[in-house]
Coordinates of C-alpha atoms in Angstrom, one line a residue:
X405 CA 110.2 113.9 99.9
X406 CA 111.4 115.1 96.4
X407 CA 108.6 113.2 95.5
X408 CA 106.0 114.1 97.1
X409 CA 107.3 117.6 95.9
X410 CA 106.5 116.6 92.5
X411 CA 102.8 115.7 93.5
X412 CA 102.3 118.5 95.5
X413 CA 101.7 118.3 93.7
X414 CA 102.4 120.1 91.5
X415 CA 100.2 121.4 92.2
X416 CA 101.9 124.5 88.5
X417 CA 103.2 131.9 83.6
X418 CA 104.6 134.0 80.8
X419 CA 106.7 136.4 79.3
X420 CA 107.0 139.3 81.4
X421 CA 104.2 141.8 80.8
X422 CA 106.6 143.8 78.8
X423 CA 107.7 141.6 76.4
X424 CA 104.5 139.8 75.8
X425 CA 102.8 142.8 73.6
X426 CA 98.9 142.1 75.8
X427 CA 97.0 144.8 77.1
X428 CA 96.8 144.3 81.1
X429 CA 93.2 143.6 81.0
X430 CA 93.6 141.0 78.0
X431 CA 92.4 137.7 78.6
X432 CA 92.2 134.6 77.1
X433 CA 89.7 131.8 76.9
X434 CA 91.5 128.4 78.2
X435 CA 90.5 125.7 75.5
X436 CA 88.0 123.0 76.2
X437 CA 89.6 120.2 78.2
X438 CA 89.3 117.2 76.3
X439 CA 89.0 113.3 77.9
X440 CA 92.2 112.0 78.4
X441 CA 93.8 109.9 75.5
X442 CA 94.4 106.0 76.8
X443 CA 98.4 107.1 75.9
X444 CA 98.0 109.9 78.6
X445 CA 96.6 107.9 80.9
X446 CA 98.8 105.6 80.8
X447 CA 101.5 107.9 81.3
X448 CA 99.4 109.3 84.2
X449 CA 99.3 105.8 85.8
X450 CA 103.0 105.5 85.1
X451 CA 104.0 108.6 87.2
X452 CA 101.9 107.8 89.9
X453 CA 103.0 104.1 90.4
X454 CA 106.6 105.7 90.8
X455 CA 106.0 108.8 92.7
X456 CA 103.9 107.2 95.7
X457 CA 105.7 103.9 95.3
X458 CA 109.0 105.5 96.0
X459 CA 107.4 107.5 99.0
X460 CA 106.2 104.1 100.6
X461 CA 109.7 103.1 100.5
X462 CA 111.4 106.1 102.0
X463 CA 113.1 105.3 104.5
X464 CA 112.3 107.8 107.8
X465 CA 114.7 109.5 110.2
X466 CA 115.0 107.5 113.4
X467 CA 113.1 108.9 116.2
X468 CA 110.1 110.6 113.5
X469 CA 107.8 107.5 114.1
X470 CA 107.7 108.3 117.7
X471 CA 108.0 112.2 117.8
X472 CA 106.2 114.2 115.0
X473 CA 106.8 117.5 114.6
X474 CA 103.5 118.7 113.4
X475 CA 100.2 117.6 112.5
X476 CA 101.8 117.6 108.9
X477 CA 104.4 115.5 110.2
X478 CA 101.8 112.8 111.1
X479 CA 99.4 112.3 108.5
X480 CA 102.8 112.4 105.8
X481 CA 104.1 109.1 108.2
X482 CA 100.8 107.7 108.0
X483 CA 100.4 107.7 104.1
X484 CA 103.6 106.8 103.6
X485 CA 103.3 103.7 105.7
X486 CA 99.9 102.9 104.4
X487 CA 101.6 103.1 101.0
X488 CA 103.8 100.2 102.4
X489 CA 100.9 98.2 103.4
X490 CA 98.5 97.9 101.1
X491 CA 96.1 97.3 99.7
X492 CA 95.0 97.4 103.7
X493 CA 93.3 101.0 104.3
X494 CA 93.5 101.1 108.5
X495 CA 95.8 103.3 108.2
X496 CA 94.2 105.7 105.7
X497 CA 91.4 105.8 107.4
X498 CA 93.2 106.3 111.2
X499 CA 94.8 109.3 109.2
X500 CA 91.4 110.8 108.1
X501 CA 90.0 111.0 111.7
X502 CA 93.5 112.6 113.2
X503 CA 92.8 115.5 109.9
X504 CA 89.0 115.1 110.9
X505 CA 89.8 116.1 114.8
X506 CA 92.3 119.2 114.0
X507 CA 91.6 122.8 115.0
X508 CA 92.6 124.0 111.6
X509 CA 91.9 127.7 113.2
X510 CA 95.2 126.9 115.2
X511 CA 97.4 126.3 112.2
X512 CA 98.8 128.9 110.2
X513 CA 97.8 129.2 106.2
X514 CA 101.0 126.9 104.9
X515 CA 100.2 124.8 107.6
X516 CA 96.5 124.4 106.8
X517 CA 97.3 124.5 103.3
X518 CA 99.4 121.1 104.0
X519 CA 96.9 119.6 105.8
X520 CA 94.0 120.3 103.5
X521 CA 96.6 118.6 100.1
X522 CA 97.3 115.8 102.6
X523 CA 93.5 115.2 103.4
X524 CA 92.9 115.1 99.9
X525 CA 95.4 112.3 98.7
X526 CA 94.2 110.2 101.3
X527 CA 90.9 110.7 100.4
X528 CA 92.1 110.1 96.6
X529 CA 94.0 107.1 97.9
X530 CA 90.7 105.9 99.6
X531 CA 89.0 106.3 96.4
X532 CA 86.6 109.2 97.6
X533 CA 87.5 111.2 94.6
X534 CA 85.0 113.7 94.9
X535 CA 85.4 114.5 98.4
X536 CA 89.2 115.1 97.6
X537 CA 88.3 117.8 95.2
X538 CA 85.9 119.7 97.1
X539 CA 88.8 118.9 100.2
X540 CA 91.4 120.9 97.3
X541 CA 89.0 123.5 96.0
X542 CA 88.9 125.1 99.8
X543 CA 93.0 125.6 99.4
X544 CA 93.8 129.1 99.8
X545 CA 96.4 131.5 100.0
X546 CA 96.0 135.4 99.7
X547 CA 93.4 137.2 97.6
X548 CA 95.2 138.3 94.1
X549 CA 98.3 136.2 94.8
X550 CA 100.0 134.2 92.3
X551 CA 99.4 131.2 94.1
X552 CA 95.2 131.7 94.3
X553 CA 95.2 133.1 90.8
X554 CA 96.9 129.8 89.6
X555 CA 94.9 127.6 92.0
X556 CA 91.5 128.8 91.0
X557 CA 92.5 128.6 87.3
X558 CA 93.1 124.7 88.3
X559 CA 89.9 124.4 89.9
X560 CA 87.8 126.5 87.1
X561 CA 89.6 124.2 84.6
X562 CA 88.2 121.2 86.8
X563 CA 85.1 122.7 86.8
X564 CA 85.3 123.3 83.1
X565 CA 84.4 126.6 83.4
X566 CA 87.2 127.7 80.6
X567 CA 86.1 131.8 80.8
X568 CA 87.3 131.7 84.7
X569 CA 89.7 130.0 84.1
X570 CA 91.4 132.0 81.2
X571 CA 90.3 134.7 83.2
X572 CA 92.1 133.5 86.5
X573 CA 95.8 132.2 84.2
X574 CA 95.7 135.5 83.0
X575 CA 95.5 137.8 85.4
X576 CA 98.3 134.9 87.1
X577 CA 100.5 135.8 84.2
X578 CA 100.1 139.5 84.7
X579 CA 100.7 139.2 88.5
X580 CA 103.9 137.2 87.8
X581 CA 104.9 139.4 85.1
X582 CA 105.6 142.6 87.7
X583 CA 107.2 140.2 89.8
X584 CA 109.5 138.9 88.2
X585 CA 110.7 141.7 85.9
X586 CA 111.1 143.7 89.5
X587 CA 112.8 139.7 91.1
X588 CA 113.7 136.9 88.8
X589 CA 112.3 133.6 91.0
X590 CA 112.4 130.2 88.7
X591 CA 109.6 128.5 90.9
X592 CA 107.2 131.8 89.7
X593 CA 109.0 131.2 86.2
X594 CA 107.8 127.7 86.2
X595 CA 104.5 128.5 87.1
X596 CA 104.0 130.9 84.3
X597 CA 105.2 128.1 81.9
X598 CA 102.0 126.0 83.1
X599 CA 99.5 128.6 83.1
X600 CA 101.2 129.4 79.8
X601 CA 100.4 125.4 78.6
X602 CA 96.9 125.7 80.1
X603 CA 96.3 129.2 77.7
X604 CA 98.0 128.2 74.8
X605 CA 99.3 124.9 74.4
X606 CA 102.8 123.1 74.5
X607 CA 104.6 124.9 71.4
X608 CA 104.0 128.3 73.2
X609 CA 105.2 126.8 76.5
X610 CA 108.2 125.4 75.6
X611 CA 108.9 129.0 73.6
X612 CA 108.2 130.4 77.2
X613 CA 110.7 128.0 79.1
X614 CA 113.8 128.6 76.3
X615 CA 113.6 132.3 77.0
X616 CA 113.9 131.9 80.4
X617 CA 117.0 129.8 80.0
X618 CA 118.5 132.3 77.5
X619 CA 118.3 134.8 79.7
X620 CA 119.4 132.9 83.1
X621 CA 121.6 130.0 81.7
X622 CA 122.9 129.1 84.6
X623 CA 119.9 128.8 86.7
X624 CA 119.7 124.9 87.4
X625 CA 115.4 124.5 88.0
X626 CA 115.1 125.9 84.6
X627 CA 117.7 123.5 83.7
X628 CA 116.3 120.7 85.5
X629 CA 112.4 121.8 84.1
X630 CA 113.7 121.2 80.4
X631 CA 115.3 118.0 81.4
X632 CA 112.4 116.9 83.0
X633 CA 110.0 118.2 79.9
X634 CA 108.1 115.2 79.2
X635 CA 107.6 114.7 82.8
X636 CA 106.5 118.8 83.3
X637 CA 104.0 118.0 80.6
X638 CA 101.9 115.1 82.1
X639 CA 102.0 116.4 85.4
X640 CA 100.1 119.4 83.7
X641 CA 97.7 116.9 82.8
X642 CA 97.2 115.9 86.3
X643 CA 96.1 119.3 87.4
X644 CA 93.7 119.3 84.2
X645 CA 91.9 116.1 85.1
X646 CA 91.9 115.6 88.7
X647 CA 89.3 113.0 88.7
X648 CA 91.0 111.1 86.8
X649 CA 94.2 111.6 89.0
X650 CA 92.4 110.7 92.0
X651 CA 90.8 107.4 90.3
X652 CA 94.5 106.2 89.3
X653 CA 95.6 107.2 93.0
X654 CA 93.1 104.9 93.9
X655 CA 93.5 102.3 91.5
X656 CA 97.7 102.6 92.6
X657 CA 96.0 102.0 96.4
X658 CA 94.4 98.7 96.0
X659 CA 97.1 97.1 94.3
X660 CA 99.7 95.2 96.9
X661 CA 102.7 96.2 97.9
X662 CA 106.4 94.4 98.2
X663 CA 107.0 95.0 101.3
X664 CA 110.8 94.8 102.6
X665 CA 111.4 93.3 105.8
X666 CA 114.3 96.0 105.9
X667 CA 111.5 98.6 106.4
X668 CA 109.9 99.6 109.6
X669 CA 106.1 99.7 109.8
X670 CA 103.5 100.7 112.0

């Protein structure tokens, strides 16, 4: 599951408003989002092959085959054992219709919200790329929350509409910045080091992530986030070129998989 975690994507902002020396209604223009260099993509591809590989080969508590908890539940069982399968697509595709036949008016916004990611890596997976993004753009939390400030950052950055989306970081880093100077949370922390990469660039990122740690040493997600910096930083790039995400989710797709006969499929 850690794994999917780091998908989720991932799915992903700065000092706190009184240390950073901005104006509230300062904003910043997000530079232009260049193609991806064949190094990054690479590195894209790399992450990729091991995150879904290594959720085709976890292995599922007994009983969860037969007894899903939630429609969540049942499309996550689904990809992962199409993962196990493929190149073969049945399975995808059975998992599309169950998302196609939910009553998402029945579900509640974290459920929904899990349902819409999930539709979209299948759809990525399936290689219907732009289906998967509009499927993501209609994600959606509260109005003015972190978490839509920082998700229609990713999707003007997507959109390459660079004003919006300095616009959107921004006002994500000034939201954050009240909240964590009144609550210190390191999963806000982390997301103000990404909208912080998207604004400024790596240097001022990494700056961002040290003070953090300086100021809570002991706080082991910041710990983990610098350990895992190289890693941080290409995931970053995912959210900045989902197209390209979605084609090497595809591409991952149609190659075959090892199956273990120690592994129970569908």
């Amino acid at each position: 599951m850690m794994y999917k975690k780091h998908i989720i994507i991932i799915f992903i902002s700065i000092f706190l408003v009184s240390c950073s020396g901005k104006t509230e209604h300062e904003t910043y223009a997000v530079p232009e989002v260049t193609l991806l260099s064949d190094s990054i993509r690479e590195a894209i591809r790399e992450f990729v092959w091991t995150s879904y590989d290594n959720m085709g080969r976890i292995a599922l508590v007994p009983g969860f085959l037969d007894n899903p908890k939630t429609i969540g539940d049942s499309l996550y069982m689904f990809m992962c054992a199409a993962i196990r399968n493929r190149p073969n697509t049945m399975l995808l595709n059975l998992a599309l219709e169950m998302s196609n036949r939910t009553d998402e008016s029945k579900l509640d916004w974290k459920e929904r919200n899990t349902c819409l990611y999930q539709r979209t890596e299948i759809l990525a997976l399936l290689g219907r790329c732009d289906e998967a993004f509009e499927t993501y753009k209609k994600t959606y939390y509260s109005e003015n929350s972190p978490l839509q400030l920082r998700h229609q950052g990713r999707m003007a950055l997507n959109e390459n509409k660079m004003d919006s989306a300095g616009i959107y970081f921004s006002k994500q880093i000034e939201v954050c910045g009240k909240m964590l100077a009144e609550k210190f949370n390191p999963a806000m922390a982390m997301d103000c080091v990404a909208a912080t990469y998207f604004l400024h660039g790596e240097e001022e990122a990494n700056k961002l992530l040290h003070s953090y740690i300086n100021k809570y040493p002991e706080d082991e997600i910041l710990k983990l986030m610098e350990r895992d910096w190289n890693e941080n930083l290409i995931q970053f790039e995912c959210v900045s070129h989902l197209h390209d995400y979605y084609e090497i989710m595809h591409e991952f797709m149609q190659q075959p998989s090892a199956k273990s006969n120690s592994q129970k499929t569908i």
